[in-house]
Coordinates of C-alpha atoms and ligand atoms in Angstrom, one line a residue:
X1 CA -116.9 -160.4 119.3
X2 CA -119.8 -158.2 119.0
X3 CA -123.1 -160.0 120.0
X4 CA -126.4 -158.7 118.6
X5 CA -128.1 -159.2 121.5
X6 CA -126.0 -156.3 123.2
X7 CA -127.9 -153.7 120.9
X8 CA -131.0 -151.5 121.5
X9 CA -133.8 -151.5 118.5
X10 CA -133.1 -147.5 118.2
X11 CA -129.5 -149.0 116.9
X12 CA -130.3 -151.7 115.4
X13 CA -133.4 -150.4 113.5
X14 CA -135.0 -147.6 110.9
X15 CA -136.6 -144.6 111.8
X16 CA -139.8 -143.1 109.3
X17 CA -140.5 -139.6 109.9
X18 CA -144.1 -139.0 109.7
X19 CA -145.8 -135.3 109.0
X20 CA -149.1 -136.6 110.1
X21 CA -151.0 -133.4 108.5
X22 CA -149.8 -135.1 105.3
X23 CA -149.6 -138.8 106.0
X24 CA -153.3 -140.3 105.5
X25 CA -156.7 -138.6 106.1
X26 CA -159.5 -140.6 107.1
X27 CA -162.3 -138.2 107.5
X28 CA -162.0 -135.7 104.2
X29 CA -160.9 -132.5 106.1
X30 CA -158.3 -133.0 103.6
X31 CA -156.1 -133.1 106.5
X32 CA -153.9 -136.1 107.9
X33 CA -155.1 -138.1 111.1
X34 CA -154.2 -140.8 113.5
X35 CA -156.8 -142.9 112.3
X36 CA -155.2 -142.4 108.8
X37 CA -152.1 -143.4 110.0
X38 CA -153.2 -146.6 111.6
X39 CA -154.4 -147.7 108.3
X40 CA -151.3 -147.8 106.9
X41 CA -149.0 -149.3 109.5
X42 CA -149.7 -152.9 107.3
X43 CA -147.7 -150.4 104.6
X44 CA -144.7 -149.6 106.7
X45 CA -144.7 -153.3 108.1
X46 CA -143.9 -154.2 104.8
X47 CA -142.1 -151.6 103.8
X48 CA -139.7 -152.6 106.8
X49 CA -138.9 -149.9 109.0
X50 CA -138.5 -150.1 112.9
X51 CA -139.8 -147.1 114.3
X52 CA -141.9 -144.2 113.4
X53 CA -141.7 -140.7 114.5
X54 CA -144.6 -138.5 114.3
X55 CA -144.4 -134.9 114.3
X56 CA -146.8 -133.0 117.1
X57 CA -150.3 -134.2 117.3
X58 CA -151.3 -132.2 120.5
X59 CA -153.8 -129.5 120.7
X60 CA -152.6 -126.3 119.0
X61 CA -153.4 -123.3 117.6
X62 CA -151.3 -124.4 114.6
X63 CA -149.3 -120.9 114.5
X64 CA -146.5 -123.5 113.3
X65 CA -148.5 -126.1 112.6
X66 CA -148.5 -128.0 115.6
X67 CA -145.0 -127.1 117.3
X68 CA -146.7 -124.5 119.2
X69 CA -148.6 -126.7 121.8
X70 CA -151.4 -125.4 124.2
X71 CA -151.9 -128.4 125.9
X72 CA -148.7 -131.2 125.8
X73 CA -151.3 -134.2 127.4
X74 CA -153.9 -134.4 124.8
X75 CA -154.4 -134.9 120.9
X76 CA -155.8 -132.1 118.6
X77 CA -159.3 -132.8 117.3
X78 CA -158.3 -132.6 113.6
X79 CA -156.1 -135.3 114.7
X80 CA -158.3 -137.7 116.6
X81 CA -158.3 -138.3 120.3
X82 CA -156.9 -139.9 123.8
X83 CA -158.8 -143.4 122.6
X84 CA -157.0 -143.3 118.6
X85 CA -153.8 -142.3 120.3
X86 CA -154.2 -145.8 122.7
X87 CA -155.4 -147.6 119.8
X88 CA -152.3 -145.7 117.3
X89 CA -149.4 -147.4 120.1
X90 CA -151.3 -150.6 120.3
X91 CA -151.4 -151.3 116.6
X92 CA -147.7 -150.5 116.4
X93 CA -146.6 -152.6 118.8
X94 CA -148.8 -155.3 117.7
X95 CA -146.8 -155.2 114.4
X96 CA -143.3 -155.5 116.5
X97 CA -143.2 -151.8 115.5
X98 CA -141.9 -149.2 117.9
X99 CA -143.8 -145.0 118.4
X100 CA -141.7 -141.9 118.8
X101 CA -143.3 -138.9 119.9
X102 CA -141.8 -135.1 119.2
X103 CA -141.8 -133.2 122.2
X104 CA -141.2 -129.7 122.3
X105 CA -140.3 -128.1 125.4
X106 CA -138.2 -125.1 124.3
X107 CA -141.7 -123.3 124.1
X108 CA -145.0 -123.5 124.2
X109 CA -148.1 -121.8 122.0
X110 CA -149.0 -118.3 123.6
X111 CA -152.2 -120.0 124.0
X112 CA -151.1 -122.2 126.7
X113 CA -152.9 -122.0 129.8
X114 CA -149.2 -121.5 131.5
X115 CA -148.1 -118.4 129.1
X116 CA -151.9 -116.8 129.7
X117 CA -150.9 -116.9 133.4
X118 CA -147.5 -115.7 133.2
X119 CA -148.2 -112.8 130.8
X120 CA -151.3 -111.6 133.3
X121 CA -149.0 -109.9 135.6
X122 CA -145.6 -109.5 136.9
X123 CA -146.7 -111.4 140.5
X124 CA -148.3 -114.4 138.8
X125 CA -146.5 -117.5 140.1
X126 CA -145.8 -118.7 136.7
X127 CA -144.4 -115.4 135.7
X128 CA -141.0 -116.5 135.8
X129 CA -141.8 -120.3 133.9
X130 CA -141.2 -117.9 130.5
X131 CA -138.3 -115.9 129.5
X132 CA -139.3 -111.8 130.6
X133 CA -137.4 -109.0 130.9
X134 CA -137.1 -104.8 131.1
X135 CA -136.2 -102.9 128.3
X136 CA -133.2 -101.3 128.1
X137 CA -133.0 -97.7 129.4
X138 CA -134.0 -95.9 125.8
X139 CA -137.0 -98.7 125.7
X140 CA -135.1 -101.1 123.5
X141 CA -134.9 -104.7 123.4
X142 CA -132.7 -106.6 125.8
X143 CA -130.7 -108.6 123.4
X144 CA -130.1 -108.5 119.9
X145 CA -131.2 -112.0 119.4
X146 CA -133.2 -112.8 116.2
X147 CA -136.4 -114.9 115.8
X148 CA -135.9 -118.1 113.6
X149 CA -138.9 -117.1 111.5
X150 CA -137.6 -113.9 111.2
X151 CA -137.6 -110.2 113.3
X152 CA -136.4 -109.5 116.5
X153 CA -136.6 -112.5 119.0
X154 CA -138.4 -110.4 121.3
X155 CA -142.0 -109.5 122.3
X156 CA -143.1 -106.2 124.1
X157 CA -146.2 -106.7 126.5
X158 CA -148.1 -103.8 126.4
X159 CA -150.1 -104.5 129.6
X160 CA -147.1 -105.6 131.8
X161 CA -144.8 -103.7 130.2
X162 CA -142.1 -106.2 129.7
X163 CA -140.4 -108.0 126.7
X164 CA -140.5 -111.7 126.6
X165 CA -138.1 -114.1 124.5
X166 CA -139.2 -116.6 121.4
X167 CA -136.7 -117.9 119.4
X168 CA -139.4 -118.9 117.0
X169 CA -143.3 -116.7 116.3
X170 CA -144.3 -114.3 118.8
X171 CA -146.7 -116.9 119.3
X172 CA -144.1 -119.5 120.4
X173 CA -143.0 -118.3 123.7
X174 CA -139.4 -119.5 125.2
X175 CA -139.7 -121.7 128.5
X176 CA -137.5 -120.8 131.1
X177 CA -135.6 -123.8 131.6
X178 CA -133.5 -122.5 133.9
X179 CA -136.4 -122.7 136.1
X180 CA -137.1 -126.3 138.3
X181 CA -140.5 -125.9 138.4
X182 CA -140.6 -125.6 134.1
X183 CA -138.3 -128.8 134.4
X184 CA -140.4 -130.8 136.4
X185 CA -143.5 -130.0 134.4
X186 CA -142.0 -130.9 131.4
X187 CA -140.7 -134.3 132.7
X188 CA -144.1 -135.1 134.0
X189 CA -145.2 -134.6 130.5
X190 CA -142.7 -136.9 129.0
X191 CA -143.5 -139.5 132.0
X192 CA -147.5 -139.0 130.6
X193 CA -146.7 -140.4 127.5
X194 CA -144.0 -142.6 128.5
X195 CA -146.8 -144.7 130.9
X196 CA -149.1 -144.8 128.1
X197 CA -146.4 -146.9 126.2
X198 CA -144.3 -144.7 123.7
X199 CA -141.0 -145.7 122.9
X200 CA -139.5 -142.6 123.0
X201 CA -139.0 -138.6 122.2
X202 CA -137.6 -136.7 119.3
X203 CA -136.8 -133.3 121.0
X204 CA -137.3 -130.5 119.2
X205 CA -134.5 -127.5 118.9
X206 CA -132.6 -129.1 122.1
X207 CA -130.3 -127.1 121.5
X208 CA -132.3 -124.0 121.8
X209 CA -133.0 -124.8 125.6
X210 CA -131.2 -122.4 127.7
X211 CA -129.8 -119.2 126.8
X212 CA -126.7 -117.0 128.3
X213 CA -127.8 -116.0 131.5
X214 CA -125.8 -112.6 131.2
X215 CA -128.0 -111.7 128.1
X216 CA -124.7 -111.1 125.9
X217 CA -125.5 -109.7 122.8
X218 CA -124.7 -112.4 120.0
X219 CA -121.4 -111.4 117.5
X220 CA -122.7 -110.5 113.6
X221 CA -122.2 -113.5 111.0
X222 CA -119.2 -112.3 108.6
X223 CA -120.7 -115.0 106.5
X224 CA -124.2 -113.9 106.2
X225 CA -125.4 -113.9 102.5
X226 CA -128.9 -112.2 101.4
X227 CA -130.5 -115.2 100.3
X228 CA -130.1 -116.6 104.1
X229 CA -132.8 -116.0 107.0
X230 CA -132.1 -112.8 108.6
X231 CA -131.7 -114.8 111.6
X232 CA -128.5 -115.9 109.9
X233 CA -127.1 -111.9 110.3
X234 CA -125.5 -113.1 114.2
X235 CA -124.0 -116.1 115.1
X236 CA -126.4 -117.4 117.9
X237 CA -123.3 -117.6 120.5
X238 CA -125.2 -116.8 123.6
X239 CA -128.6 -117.9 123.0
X240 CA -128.3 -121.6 121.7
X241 CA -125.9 -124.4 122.9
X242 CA -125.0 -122.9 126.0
X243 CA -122.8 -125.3 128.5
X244 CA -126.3 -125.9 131.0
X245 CA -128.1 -127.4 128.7
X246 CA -126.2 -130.8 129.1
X247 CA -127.5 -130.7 132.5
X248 CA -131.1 -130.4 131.4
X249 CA -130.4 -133.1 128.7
X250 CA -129.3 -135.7 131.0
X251 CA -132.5 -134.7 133.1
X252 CA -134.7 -136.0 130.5
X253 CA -132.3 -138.6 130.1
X254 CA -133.2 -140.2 133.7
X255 CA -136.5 -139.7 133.1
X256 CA -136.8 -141.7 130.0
X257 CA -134.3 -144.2 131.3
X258 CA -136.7 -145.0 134.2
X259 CA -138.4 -146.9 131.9
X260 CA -137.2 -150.3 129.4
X261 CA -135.7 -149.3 126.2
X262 CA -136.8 -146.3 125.5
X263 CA -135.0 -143.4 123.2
X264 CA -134.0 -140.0 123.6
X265 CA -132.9 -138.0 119.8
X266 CA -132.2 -134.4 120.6
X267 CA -133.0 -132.6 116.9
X268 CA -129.5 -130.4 117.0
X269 CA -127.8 -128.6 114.1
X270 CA -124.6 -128.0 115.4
X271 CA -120.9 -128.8 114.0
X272 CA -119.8 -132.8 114.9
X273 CA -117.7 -131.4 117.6
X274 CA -120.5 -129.2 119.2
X275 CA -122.9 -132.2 118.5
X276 CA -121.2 -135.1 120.5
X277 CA -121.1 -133.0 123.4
X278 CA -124.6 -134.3 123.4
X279 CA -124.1 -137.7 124.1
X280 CA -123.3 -136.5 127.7
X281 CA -120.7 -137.5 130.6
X282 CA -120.3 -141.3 129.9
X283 CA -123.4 -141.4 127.5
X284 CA -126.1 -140.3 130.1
X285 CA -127.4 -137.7 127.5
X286 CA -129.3 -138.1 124.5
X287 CA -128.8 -141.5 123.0
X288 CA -129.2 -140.1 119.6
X289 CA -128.5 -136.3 118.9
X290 CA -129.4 -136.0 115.3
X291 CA -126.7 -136.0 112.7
X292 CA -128.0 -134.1 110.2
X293 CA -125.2 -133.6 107.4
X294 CA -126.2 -135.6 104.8
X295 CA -128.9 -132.8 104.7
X296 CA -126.6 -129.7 105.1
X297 CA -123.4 -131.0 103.3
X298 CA -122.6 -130.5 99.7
X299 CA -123.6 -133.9 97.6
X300 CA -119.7 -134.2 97.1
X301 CA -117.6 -137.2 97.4
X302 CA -114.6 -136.1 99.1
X303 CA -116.7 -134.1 101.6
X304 CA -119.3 -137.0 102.4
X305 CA -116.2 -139.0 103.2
X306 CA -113.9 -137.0 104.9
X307 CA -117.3 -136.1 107.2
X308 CA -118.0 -139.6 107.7
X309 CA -114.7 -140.0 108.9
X310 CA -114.6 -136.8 111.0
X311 CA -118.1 -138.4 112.8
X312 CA -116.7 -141.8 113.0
X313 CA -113.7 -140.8 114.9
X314 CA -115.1 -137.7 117.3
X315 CA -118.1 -140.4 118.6
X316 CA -117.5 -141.0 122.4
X317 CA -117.1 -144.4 123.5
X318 CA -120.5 -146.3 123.2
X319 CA -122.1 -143.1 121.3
X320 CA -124.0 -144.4 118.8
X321 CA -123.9 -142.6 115.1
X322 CA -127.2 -142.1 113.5
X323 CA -128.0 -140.3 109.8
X324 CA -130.9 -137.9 108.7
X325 CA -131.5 -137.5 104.8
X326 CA -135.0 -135.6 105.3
X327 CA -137.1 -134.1 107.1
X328 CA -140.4 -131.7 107.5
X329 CA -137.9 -128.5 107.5
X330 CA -135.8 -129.2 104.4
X331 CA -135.8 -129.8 101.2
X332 CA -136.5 -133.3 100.1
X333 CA -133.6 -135.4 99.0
X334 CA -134.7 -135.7 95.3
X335 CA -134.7 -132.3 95.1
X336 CA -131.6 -131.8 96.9
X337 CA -129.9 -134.2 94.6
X338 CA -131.8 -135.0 91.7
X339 CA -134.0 -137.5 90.4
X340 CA -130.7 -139.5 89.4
X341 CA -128.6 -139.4 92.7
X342 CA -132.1 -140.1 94.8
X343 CA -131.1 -144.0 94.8
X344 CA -127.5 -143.6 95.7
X345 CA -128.6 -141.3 98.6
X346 CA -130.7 -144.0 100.0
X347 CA -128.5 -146.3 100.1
X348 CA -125.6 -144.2 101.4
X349 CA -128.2 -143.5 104.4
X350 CA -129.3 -147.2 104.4
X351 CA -125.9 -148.7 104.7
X352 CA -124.1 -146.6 106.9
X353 CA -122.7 -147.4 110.0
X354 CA -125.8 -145.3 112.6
X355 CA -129.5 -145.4 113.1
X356 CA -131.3 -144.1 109.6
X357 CA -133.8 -141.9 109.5
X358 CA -136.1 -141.6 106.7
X359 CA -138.7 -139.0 105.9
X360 CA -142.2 -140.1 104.7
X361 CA -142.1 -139.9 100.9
X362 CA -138.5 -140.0 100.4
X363 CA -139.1 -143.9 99.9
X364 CA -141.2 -143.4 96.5
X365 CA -139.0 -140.3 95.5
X366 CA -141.3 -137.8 96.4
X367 CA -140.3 -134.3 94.9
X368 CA -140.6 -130.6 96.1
X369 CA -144.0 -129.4 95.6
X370 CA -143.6 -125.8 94.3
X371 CA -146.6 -124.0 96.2
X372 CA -148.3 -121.0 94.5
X373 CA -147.8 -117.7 96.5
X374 CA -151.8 -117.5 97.8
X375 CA -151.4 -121.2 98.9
X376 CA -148.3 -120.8 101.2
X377 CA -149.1 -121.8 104.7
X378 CA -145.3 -122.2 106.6
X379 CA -145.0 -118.7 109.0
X380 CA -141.1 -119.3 107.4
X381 CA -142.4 -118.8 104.4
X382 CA -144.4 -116.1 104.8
X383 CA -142.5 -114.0 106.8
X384 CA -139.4 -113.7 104.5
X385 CA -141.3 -113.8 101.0
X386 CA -138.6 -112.6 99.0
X387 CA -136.0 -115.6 100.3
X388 CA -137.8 -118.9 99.1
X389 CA -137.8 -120.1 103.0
X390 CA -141.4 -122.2 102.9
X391 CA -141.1 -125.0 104.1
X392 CA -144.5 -126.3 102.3
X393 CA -143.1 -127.8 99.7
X394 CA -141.6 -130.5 101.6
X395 CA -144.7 -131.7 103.4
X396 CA -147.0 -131.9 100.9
X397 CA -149.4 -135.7 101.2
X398 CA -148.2 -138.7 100.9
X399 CA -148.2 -140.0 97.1
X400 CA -150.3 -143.1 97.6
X401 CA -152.1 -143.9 94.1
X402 CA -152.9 -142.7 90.7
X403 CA -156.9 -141.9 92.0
X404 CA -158.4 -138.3 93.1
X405 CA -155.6 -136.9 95.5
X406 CA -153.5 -139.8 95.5
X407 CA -155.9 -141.5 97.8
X408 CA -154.8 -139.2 100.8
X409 CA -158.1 -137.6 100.9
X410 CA -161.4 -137.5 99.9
X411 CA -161.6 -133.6 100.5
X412 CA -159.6 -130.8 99.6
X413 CA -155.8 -131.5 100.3
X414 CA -154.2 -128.8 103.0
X415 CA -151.4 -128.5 100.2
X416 CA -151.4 -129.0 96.7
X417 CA -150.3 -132.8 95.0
X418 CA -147.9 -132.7 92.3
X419 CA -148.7 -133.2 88.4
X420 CA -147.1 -136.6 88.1
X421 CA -148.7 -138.3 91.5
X422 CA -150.1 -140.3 88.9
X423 CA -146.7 -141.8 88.1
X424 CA -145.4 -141.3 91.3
X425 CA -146.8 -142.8 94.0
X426 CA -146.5 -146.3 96.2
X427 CA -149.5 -148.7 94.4
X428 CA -147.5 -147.8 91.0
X429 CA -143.9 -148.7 92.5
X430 CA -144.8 -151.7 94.3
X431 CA -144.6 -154.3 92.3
X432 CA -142.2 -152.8 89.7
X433 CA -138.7 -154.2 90.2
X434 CA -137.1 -151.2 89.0
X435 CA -138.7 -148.6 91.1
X436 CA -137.7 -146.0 93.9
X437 CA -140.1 -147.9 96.0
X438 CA -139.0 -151.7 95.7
X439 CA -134.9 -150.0 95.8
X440 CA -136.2 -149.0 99.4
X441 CA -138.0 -151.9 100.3
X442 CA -135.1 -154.4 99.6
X443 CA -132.6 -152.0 101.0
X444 CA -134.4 -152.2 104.2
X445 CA -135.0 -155.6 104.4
X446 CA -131.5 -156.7 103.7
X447 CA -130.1 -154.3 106.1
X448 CA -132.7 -155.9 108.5
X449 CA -131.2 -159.3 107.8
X450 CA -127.3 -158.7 108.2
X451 CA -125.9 -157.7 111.2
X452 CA -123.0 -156.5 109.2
X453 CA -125.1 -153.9 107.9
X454 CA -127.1 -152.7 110.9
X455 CA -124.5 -153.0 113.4
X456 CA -121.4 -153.9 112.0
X457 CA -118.1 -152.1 112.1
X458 CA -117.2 -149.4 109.5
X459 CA -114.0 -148.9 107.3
X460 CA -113.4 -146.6 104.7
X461 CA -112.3 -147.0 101.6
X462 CA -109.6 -144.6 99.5
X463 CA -111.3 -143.8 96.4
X464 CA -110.8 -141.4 93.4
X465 CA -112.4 -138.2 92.4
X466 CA -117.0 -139.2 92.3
X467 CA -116.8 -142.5 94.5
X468 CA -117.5 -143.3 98.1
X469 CA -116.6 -146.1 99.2
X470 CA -116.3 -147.8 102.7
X471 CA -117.0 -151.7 104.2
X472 CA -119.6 -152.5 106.5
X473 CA -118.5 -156.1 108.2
X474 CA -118.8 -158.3 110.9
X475 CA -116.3 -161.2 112.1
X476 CA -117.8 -163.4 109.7
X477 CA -119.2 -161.0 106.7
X478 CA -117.9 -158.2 104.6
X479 CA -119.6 -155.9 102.3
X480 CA -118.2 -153.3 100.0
X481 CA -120.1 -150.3 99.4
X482 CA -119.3 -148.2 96.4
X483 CA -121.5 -145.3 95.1
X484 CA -120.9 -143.0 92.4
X485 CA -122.0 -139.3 93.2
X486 CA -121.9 -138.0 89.7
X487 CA -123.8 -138.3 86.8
X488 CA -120.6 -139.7 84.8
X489 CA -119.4 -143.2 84.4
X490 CA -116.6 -144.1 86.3
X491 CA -113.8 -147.2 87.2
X492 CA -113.4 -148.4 91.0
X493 CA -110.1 -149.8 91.1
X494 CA -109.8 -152.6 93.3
X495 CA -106.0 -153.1 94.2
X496 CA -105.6 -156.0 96.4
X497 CA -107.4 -159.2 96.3
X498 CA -109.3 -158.5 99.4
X499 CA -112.0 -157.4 96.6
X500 CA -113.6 -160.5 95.7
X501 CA -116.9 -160.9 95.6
X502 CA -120.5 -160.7 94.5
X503 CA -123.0 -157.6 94.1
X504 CA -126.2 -158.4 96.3
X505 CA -127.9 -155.5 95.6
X506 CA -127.6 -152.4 93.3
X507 CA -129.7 -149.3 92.4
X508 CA -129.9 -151.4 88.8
X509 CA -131.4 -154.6 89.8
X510 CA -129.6 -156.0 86.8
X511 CA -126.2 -156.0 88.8
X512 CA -127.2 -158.3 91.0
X513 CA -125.8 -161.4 91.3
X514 CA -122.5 -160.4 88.9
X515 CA -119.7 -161.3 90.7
X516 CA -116.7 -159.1 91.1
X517 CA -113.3 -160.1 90.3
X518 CA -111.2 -157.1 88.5
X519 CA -111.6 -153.2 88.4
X520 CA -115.3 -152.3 88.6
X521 CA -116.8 -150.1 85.8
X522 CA -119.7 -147.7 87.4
X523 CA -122.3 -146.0 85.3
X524 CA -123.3 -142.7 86.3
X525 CA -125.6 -142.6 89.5
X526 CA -125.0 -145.8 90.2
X527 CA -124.5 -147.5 93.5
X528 CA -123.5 -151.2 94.4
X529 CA -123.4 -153.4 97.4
X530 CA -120.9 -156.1 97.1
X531 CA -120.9 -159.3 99.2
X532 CA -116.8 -159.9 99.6
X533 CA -115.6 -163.6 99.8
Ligands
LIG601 C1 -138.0 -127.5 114.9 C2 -139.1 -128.1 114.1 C3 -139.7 -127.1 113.2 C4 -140.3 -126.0 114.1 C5 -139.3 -125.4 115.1 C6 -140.0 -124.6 116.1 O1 -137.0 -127.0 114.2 O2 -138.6 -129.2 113.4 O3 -140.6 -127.6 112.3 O4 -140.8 -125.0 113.3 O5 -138.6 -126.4 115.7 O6 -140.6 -125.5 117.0

């Protein structure tokens, strides 16, 4: 029998994204801080979550607001300092809470003291730390490979009359990972933060890490619609997921395993059987790589389930699952799914078998902001302005109550609140039964409480046409999950016995405590959790 003292708190536990520009500002730049965030761990205490994530916080010239890093051991003024950051871990910890930094080592800002060496001639000694090549013989670029954000992915360099490689801006530089020196750095960096006491990394675009080193042009993308980046025009064959990159991954993997139960996510979008490849030779890669199909999947039944199933059975022995409903570069879940669904998503996130991750917001249904053309500030956005690619509207501040700019900031917000923050926000949800808020809050505490539901086994359940269904259960409990992903009523037929039992918690509180003996009538958007005898 499983014992629950055999699991890690990254398994056993929550995961809250925080965008700290938009999370709590306590100086009225209108612009989120560590010191804002400290004053409202007491909030994610209650709320009940394990872990936070916070997205960068170290010096940058905010190019991409903060995932193009000049300096990866220090904090950005607008953020705080060195002393907040010690005072930020200890305050978590104090509240049996656990601190997940983002690290980005695929590239740095151009700004960084290393890029400024490398691009100051061919002979510097950190020339080779970045990505640099001829042209080809008519003066053309050495790959086709596209930038994320749009445009070729490579720069010329006038002065040393070379192109260099970034995946993302111009002003995002690719590391050369392929180089030890560039390896080393970086895991000094992680083992920086690691002494100071953070429980782990969320590594951005992991998958990004090492290109072909034949610089093979990538194959166009049959696929490709207009509406799409242009980067979607190639399939990124030969410069993402390339086989070396397992090598570097179970690098960082010793690095942070040096120290006591601390994490390693690797932020991947990749297919499930490109994406356990991450979990390394006999688990020695990253113990989470991020599965983020609840985000890219249609909100269908039938696909949700026969994904779940897919996941379930491709995991390696010991690989632990893990599920990602939002986050800073998509659109929020409400939006995705409607005001409706927004309950049954969270607890389909909240009661699968995996690590959760939730984004900050998503807990008090937090909607995408539209942003008014002169107010867009995401380079996505504003380098493909015809293709509605911003990612603004999803990191808008935190909805926290009804006074001037939802009591995020006593200055000018860095993006615009929404019309209803009034109605929407966390002092108006909770302590109303019914709300988004206190849906969350219970969720998260009963998941907290039964092993069946934070590391119990799964099982799915056969269903008809709108319904997911599957049990979550341990040797001595059993719950049945059932969710209806449409808007129209629907019957759950139970056709065994096995089905007994009582509903402990349901996105209408007025379900609870019905027990369940016979077929089970579902409204529309509705979603129950049943205790089974
Ligand atoms: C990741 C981040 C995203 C950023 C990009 C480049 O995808 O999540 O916000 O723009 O990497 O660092």
């Amino acid at each position: 029998m499983k014992q629950e003292q055999q699991y890690l708190w990254w398994q056993s536990g929550t995961i809250y994204q925080i965008y700290p520009r938009s999370f709590q500002d306590s100086n009225g730049d209108g612009i989120g801080d560590l010191q804002g965030i400290i004053s409202r761990l007491d909030y994610l205490e209650w709320l009940g979550v394990t872990a936070v994530w916070i997205s960068p916080i170290y010096p940058s010239p905010m190019a991409d607001f903060g995932y193009d890093i000049s300096d990866y051991c220090d904090i950005h003024p607008l953020f705080g300092t060195l002393d907040d950051f010690d005072q930020l871990i200890q305050e978590v910890h104090k509240r049996d809470m656990k601190l997940i930094l983002d690290l980005v080592p695929n590239h740095t800002s151009d700004q960084h003291p290393w890029f400024l060496e490398s691009r100051s001639s061919k002979n510097n000694p950190k020339r080779d730390w970045y990505i640099w090549h001829d042209a080809k013989e008519d003066g053309s670029e050495p790959t086709n490979w596209l930038s994320v954000f749009g445009g070729s992915g490579w720069e010329w360099d006038e002065k040393t009359q070379q192109y260099y490689y970034h995946a993302f801006l111009k002003e995002q530089p690719d590391l050369n990972w392929r180089n030890p020196e560039v390896q080393q750095a970086m895991f000094d960096v992680m083992r920086f933060w690691l002494d100071k006491g953070v429980d782990g990394f969320r590594v951005d675009v992991m998958w990004h890490m090492i290109k072909d080193e034949k610089l093979r042009d990538n194959p166009s993308n049959p696929d490709y619609k207009p509406h799409q980046a242009t980067y979607e025009q190639l399939i990124p064959a030969y410069s993402t997921d390339q086989p070396e990159i397992h090598d570097i991954v179970s690098k960082m993997r010793k690095v942070t395993d040096a120290y006591k139960a601390r994490v390693l996510i690797g932020e991947i979008y990749l297919p499930v059987h490109r994406l356990i490849i991450y979990y390394g030779t006999n688990n020695k890669g990253a113990h989470l790589p991020f599965n983020f199909s609840l985000i890219t999947l249609d909100w269908d039944a039938h696909k949700l389930s026969s994904h779940i199933s897919e996941y379930e059975g491709a995991l390696p022995e010991g690989g632990w699952p893990n599920w990602v409903i939002g986050n800073h570069d998509q659109p929020r879940i409400t939006s995705r799914v409607g005001q409706a669904q927004a309950k049954v998503a969270g607890m389909l996130l909240l009661t699968l078998r995996g690590t959760p991750t939730l984004y900050y917001g998503d807990e008090i249904g937090m909607r995408d902001v539209p942003i008014p053309p002169d107010k867009v500030q995401d380079p996505q956005g504003l380098n493909m302005p015809d293709k509605d690619l911003s990612r603004d509207p999803a990191r808008t501040p935190m909805q926290w109550d009804s006074s001037n700019n939802a009591g995020f900031t006593t200055g000018e917000p860095w993006l615009p609140l929404p019309y209803n923050f009034q109605r929407i926000n966390v002092e108006a949800q909770r302590e109303d039964t019914y709300s988004m808020l206190s849906f969350y809050r219970r969720i998260l505490q009963l998941r907290k409480q039964e092993p069946a539901l934070h590391i119990g086994d799964y099982e799915p359940v056969v269903t008809n046409g709108s319904l997911l269904a599957f049990i979550r259960k341990t040797e001595s409990k059993k719950y049945l999950v059932v969710l209806n992903l449409s808007h129209k009523p629907c019957i759950f037929r139970l056709n065994t016995q096995e089905y007994k039992g009582t509903i402990v918690l349901a996105t209408s509180p007025e379900r609870e405590g019905k027990t369940i003996e016979a077929n089970i009538s579902l409204y529309g958007d509705e979603g129950i959790l049943i205790e089974l005898d």
